[in-house]
mmCIF file of C-alpha atoms in Angstrom:
data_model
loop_
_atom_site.group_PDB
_atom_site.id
_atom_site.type_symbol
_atom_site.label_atom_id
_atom_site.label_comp_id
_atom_site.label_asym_id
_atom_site.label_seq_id
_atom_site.Cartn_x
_atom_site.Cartn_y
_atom_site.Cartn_z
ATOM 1 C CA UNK A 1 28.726 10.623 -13.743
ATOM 2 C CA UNK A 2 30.912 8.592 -11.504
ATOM 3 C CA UNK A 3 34.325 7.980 -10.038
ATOM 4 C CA UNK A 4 36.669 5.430 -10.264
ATOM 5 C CA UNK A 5 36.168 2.425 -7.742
ATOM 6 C CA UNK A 6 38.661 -0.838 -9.108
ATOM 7 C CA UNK A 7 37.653 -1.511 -12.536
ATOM 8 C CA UNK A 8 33.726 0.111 -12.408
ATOM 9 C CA UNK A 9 32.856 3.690 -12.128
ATOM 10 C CA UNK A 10 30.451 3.906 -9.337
ATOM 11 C CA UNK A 11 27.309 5.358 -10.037
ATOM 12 C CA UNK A 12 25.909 8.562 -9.226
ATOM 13 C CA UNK A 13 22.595 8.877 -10.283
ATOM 14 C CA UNK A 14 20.305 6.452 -11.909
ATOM 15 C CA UNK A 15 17.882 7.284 -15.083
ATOM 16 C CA UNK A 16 14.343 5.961 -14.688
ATOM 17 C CA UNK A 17 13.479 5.465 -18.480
ATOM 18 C CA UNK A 18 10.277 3.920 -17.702
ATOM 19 C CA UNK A 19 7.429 4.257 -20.242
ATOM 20 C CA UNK A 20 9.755 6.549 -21.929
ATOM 21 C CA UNK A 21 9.676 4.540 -25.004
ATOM 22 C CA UNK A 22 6.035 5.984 -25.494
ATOM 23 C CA UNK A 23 6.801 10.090 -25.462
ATOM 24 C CA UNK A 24 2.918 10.491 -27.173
ATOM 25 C CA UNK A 25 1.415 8.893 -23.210
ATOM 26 C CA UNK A 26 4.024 11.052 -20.913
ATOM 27 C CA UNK A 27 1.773 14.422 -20.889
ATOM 28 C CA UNK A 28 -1.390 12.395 -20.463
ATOM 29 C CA UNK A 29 0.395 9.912 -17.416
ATOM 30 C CA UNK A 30 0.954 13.362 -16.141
ATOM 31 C CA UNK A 31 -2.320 14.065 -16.462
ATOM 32 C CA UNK A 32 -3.527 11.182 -14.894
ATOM 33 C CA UNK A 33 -1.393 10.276 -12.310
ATOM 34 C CA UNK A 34 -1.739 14.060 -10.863
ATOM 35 C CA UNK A 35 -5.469 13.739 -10.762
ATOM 36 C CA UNK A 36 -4.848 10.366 -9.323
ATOM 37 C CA UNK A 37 -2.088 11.396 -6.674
ATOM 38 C CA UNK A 38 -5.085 14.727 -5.849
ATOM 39 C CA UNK A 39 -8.083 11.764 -4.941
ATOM 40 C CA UNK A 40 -5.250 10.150 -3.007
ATOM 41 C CA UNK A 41 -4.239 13.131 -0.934
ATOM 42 C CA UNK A 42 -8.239 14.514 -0.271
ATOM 43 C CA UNK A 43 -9.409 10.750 -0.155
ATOM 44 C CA UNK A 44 -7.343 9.730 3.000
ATOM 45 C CA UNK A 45 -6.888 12.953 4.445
ATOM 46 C CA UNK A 46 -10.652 12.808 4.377
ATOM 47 C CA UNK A 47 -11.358 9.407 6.245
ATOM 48 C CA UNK A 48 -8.167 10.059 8.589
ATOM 49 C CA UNK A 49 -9.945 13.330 9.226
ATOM 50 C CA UNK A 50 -13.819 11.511 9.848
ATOM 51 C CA UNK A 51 -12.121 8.898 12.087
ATOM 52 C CA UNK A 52 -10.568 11.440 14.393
ATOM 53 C CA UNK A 53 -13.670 13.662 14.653
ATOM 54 C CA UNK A 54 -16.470 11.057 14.929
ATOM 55 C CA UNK A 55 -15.953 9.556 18.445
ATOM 56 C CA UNK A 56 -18.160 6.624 16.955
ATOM 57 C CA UNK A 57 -15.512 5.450 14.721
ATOM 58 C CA UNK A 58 -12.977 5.600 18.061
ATOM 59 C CA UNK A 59 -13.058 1.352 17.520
ATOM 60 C CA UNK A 60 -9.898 -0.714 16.464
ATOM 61 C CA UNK A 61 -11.110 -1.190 13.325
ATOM 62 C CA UNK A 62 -11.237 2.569 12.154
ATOM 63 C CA UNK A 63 -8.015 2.525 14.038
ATOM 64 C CA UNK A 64 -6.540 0.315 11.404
ATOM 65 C CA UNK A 65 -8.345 2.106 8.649
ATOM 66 C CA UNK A 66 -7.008 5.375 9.839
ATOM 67 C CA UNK A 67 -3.305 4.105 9.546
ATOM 68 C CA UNK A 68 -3.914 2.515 6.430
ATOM 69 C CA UNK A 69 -4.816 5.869 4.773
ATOM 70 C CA UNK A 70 -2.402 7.544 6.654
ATOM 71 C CA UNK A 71 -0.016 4.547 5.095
ATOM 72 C CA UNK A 72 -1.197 5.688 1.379
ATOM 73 C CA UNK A 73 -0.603 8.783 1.695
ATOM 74 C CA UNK A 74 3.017 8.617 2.495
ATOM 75 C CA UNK A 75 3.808 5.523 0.113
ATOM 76 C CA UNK A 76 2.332 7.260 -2.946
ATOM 77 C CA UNK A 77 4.484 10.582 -1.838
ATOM 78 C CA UNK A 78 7.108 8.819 -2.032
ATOM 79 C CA UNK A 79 6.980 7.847 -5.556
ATOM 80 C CA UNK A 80 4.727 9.815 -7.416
ATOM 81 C CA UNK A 81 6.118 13.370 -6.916
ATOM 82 C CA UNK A 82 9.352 12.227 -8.988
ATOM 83 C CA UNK A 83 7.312 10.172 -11.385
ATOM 84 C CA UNK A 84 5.622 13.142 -12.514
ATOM 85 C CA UNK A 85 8.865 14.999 -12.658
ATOM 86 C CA UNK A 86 9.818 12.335 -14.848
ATOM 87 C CA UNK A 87 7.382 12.110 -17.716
ATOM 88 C CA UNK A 88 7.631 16.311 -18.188
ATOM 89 C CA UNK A 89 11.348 16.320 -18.089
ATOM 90 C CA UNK A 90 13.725 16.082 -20.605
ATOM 91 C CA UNK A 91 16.939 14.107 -18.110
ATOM 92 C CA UNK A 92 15.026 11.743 -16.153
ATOM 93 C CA UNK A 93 17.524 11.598 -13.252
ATOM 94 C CA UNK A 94 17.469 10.850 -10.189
ATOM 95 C CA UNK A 95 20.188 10.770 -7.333
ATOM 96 C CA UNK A 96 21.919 7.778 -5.564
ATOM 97 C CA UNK A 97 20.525 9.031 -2.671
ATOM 98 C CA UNK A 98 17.287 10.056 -3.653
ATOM 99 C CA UNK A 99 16.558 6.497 -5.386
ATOM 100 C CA UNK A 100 18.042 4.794 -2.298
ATOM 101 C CA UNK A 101 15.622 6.586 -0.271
ATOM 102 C CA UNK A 102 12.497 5.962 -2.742
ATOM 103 C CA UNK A 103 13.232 2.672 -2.528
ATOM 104 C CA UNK A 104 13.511 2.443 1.197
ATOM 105 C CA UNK A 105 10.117 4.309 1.644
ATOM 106 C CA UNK A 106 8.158 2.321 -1.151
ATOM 107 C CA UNK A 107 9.526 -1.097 0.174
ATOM 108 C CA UNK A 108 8.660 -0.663 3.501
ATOM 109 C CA UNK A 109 5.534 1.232 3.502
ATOM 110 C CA UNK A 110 4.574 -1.475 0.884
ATOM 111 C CA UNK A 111 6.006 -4.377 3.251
ATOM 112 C CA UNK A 112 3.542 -2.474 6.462
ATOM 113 C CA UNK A 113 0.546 -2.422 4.098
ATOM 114 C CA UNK A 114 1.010 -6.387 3.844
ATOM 115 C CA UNK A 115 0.969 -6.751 7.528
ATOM 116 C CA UNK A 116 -1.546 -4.464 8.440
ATOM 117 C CA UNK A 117 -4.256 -6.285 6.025
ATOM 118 C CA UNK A 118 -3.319 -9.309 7.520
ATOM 119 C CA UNK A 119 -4.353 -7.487 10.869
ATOM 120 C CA UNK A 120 -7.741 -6.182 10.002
ATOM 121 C CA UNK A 121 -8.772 -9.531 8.861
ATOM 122 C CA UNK A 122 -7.692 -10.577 11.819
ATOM 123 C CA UNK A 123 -10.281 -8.127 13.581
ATOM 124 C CA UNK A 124 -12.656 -8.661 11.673
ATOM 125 C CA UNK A 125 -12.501 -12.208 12.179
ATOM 126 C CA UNK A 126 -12.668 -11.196 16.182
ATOM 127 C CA UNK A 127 -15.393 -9.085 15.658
ATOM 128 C CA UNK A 128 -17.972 -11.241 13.946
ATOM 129 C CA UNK A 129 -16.986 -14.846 15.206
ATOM 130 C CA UNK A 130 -16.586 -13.922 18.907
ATOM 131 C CA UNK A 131 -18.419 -10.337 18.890
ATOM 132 C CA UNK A 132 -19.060 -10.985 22.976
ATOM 133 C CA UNK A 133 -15.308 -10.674 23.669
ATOM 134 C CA UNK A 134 -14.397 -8.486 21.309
ATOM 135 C CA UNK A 135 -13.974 -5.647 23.760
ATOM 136 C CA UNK A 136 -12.118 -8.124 25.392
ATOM 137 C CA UNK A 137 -9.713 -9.875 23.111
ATOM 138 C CA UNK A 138 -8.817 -6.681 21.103
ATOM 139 C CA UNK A 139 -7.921 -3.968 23.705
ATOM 140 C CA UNK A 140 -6.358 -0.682 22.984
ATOM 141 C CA UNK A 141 -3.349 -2.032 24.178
ATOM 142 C CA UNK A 142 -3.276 -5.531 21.577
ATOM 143 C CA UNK A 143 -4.796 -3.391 18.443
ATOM 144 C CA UNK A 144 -1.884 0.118 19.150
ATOM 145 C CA UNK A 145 0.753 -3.132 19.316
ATOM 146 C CA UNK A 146 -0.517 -4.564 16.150
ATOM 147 C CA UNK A 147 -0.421 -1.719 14.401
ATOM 148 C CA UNK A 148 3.039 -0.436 15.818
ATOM 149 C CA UNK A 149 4.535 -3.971 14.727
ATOM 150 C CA UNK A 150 3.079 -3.971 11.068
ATOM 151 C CA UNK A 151 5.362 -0.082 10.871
ATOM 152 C CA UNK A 152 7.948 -2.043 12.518
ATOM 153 C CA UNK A 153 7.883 -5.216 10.761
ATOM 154 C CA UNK A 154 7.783 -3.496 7.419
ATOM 155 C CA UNK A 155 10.451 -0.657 8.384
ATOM 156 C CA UNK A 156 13.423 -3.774 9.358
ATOM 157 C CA UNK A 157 12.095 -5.555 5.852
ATOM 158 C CA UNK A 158 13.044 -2.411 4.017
ATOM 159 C CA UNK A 159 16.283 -1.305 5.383
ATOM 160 C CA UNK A 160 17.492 -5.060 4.968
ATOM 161 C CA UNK A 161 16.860 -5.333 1.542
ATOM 162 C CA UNK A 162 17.716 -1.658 0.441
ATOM 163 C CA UNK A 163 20.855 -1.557 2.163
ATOM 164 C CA UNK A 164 21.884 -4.623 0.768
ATOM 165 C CA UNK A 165 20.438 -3.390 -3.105
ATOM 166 C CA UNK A 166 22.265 -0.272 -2.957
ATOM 167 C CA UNK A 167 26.039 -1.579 -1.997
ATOM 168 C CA UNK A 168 25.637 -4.402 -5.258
ATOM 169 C CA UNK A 169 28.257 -2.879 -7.800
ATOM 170 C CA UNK A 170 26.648 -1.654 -11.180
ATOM 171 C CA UNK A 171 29.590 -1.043 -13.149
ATOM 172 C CA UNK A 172 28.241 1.934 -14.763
ATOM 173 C CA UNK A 173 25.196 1.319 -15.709
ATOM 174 C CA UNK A 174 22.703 3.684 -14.391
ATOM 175 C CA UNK A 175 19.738 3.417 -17.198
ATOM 176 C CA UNK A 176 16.658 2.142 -14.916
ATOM 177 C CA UNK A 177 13.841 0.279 -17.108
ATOM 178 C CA UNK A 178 11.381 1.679 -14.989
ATOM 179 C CA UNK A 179 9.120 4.540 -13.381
ATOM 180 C CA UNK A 180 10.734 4.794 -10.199
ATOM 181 C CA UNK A 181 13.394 3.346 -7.489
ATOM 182 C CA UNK A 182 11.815 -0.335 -8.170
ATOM 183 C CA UNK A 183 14.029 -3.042 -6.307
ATOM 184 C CA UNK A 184 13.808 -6.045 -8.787
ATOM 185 C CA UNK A 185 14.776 -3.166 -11.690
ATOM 186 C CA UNK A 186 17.249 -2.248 -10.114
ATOM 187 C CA UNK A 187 19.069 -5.286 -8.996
ATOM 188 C CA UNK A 188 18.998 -6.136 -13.186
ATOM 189 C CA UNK A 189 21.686 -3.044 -13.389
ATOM 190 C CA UNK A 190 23.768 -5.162 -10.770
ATOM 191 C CA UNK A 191 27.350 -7.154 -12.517
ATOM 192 C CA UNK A 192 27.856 -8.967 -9.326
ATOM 193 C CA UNK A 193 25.720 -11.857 -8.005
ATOM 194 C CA UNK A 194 22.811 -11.114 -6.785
ATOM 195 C CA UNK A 195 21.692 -14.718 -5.487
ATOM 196 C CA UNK A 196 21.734 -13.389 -1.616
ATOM 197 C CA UNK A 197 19.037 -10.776 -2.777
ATOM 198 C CA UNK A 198 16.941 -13.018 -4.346
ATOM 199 C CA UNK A 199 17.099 -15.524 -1.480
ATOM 200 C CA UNK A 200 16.271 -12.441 0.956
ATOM 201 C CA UNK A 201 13.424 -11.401 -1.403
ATOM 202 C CA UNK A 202 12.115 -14.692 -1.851
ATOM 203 C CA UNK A 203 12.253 -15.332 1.928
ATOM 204 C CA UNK A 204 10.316 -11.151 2.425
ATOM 205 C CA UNK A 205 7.665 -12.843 -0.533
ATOM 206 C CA UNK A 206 6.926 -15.402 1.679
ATOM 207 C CA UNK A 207 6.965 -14.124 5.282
ATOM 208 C CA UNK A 208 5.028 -10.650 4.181
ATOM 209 C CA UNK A 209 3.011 -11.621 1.013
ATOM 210 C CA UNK A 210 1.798 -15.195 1.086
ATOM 211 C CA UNK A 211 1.927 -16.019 4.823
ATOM 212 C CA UNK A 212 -0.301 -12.927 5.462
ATOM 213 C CA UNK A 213 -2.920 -13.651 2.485
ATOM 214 C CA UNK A 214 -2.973 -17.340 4.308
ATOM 215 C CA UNK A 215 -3.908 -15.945 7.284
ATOM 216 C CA UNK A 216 -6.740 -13.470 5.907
ATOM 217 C CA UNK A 217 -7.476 -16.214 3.890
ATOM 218 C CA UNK A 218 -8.250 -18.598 6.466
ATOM 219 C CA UNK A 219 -9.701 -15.843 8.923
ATOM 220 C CA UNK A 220 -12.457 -15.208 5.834
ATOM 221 C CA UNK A 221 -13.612 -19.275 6.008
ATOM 222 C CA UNK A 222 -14.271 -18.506 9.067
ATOM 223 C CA UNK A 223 -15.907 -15.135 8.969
ATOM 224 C CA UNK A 224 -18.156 -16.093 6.057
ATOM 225 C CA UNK A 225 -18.992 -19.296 8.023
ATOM 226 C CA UNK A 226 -19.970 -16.916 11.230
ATOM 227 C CA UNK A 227 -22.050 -14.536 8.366
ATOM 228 C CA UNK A 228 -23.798 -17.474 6.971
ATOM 229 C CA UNK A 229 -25.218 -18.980 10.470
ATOM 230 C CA UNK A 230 -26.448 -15.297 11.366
ATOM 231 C CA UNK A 231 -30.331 -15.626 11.500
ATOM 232 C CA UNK A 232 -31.069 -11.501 10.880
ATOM 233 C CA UNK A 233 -30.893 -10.659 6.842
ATOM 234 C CA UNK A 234 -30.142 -7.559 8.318
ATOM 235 C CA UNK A 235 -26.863 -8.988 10.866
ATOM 236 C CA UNK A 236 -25.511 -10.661 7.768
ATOM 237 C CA UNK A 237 -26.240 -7.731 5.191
ATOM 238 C CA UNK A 238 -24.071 -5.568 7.799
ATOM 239 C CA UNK A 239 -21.671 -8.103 8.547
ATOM 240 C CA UNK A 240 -21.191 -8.710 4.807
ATOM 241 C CA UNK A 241 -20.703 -4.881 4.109
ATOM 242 C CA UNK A 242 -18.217 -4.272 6.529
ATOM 243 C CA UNK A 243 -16.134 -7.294 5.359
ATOM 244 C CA UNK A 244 -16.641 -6.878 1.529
ATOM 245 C CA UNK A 245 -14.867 -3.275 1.284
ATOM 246 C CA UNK A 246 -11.718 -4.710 2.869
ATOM 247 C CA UNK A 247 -11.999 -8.207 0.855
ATOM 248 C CA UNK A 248 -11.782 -5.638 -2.027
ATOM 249 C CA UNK A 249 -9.012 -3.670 -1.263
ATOM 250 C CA UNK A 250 -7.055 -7.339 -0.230
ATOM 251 C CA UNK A 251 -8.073 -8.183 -3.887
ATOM 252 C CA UNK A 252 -6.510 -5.147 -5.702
ATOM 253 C CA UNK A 253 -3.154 -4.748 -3.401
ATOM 254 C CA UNK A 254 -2.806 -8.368 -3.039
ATOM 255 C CA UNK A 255 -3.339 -9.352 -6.692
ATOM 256 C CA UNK A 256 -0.864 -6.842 -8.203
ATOM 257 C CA UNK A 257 1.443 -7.394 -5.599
ATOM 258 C CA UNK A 258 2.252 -10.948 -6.487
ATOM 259 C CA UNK A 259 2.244 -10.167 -9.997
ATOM 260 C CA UNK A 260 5.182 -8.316 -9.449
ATOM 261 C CA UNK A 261 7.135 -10.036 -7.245
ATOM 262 C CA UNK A 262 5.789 -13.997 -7.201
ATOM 263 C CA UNK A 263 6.379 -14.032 -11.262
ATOM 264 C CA UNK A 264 9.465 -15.974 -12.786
ATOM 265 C CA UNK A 265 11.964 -13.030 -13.428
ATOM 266 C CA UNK A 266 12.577 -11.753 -16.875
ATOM 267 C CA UNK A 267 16.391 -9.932 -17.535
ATOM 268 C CA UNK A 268 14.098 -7.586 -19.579
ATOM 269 C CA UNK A 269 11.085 -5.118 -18.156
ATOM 270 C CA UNK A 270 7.824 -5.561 -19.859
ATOM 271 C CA UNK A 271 5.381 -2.701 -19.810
ATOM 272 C CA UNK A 272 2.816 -4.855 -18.068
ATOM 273 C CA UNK A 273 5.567 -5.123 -15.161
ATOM 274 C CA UNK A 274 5.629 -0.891 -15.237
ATOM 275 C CA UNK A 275 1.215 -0.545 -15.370
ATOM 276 C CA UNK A 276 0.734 -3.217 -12.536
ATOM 277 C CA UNK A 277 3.522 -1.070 -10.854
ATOM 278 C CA UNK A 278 1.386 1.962 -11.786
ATOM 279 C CA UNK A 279 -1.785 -0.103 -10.471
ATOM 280 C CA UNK A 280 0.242 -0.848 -7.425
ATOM 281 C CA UNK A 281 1.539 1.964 -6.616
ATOM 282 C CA UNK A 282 -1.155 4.536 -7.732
ATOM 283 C CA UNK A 283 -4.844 2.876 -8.620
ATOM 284 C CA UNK A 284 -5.065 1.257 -4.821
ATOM 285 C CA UNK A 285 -4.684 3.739 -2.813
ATOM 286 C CA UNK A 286 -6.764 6.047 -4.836
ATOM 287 C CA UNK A 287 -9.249 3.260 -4.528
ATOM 288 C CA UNK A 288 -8.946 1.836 -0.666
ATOM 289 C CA UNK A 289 -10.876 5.697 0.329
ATOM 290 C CA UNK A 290 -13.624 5.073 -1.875
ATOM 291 C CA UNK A 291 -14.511 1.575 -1.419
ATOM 292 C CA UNK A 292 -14.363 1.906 2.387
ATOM 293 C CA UNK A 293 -16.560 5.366 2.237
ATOM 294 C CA UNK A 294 -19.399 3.690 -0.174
ATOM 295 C CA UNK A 295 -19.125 0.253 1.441
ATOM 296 C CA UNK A 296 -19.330 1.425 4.879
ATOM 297 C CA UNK A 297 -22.475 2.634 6.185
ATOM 298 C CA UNK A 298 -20.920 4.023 9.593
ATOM 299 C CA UNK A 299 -18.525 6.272 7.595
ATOM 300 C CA UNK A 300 -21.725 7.675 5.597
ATOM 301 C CA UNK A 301 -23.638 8.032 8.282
ATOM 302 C CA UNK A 302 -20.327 9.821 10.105
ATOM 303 C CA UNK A 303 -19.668 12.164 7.420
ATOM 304 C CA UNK A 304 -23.426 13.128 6.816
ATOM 305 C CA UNK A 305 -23.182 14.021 11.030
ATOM 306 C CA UNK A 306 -20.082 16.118 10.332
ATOM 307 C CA UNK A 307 -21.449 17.914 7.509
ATOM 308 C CA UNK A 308 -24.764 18.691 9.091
ATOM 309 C CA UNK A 309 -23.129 19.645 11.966
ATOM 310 C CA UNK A 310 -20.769 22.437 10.029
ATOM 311 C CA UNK A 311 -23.935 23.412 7.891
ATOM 312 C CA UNK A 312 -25.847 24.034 11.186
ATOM 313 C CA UNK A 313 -22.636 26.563 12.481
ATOM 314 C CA UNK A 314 -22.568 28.138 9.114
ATOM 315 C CA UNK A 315 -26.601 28.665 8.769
ATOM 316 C CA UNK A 316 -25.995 29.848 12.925
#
């Protein structure tokens, strides 16, 4: 299991026990969370695919919808491969490495998603109260920089607080209460102070949870303001749409996100901690596809083109 190191053994592998204290759910989590991880996969693949082929949706916005999907795909690979290993296998192991990595990969894929909301708020805010300059104000330049600094943003968040996770000494004690790699259940394994985490964590929760949701927050006064003094039912019924599918998806990520790491810390995992981690981790970005394909009119009307188009070759 380990060698010596001082007066610890230092661990090898870690045991994600997770929901393991409930063997009747594991074949039906299996279940679900394969169908789940299958939407997921065709769901995003799909819109990443419409975007690129529908010279239409060529606008910043679909830009940032693109790498959001793109974004899903790779956090819930990340995570959901091994959970699934995990409720079918007897040893529920997984390497030092291997965690290290998941943890790396969920943190800062999560930490991106939190900046790149933040961003198409910000776009949308662009779009609807200054529509004139819009071409203007968000180039392809400004909107490829945005998005390159959410990756980047998140990516320097991650490797921070991994690498300094995964030198804490945990004097043995390898039994994870939780599905995966999780950060805050792993640092409970830790027998050395773990105050400089928490301060670093705290400081992440601030900069890349609240101070975003401020700012798409704020940029939402003003877009419903904008909405609201739009004379055309129609102008405000499309302006509304467009918004509302992202406000949604802001909602979900947003609202299980602080749940999980806003709450006052308990030494013990509850199993609400482990389903909003399932809701976090799986339920959003199966959902984030299909609320932006039925709230979106320009992505129906895009995939009915594509489809008519292929339909036409076949008939031909």
């Amino acid at each position: 299991m380990g060698m010596e190191m001082g007066n610890h053994s230092a661990v090898t592998e870690f045991l994600l026990v997770g929901l393991s204290h409930y063997p009747e759910l594991q074949l039906l989590l299996f279940v679900i969370c394969l169908i789940m991880y299958m939407i997921i996969l065709l769901g995003n693949s799909l819109l990443i695919l419409i975007i690129t082929l529908d010279s239409r949706l060529h606008t910043p916005m679909y830009f940032f919808l693109g790498n959001l999907s793109f974004l899903d795909i790779c956090y819930t690979s990340s995570s959901i491969p091994t959970m699934l290993v995990m409720f079918v296998s007897e040893r529920k192991s997984i390497s030092f490495i291997g965690c290290a990595l998941q943890m790396f990969l969920s943190l800062g894929l999560g930490s991106t998603e939190c900046v790149l909301l933040a961003v198409m708020a910000y776009d949308r805010y662009v779009a609807i109260c200054n529509p004139l300059r819009y071409p203007v104000i968000m180039s392809r330049v400004l909107y490829v920089h945005m998005a390159a600094w959410s990756w980047i943003v998140g990516c320097l968040n991650s490797s921070l607080q991994t690498a300094l996770a995964m030198v804490l000494p945990f004097c043995g004690s390898n039994v994870v209460d939780h599905v995966t790699c999780e950060i805050l259940a792993l640092l409970k394994l830790a027998c050395s102070d773990i105050s400089r985490n928490v301060f670093i964590m705290t400081i992440a929760s601030i900069v890349l949870l609240l101070a975003p949701l401020l700012l798409i927050f704020i940029s939402y006064v003003f877009i419903l303001s904008s909405i609201l003094r739009i004379n055309s039912a129609d102008g405000r019924k499309k302006a509304f749409s467009t918004c509302s599918a992202h406000l949604t998806v802001v909602i979900l990520f947003y609202g299980s996100a602080l749940f999980m790491y806003m709450k006052p810390k308990s030494k013990n995992t509850n199993v609400s901690d482990e389903i909003i981690g399932l809701s976090y981790g799986v339920v959003t970005p199966m959902l984030n596809p299909i609320i932006y394909s039925l709230r979106n009119k320009e992505v129906k009307e895009a995939v009915k083109k594509i489809l008519s188009r292929h339909l036409h070759l076949w008939k031909t």
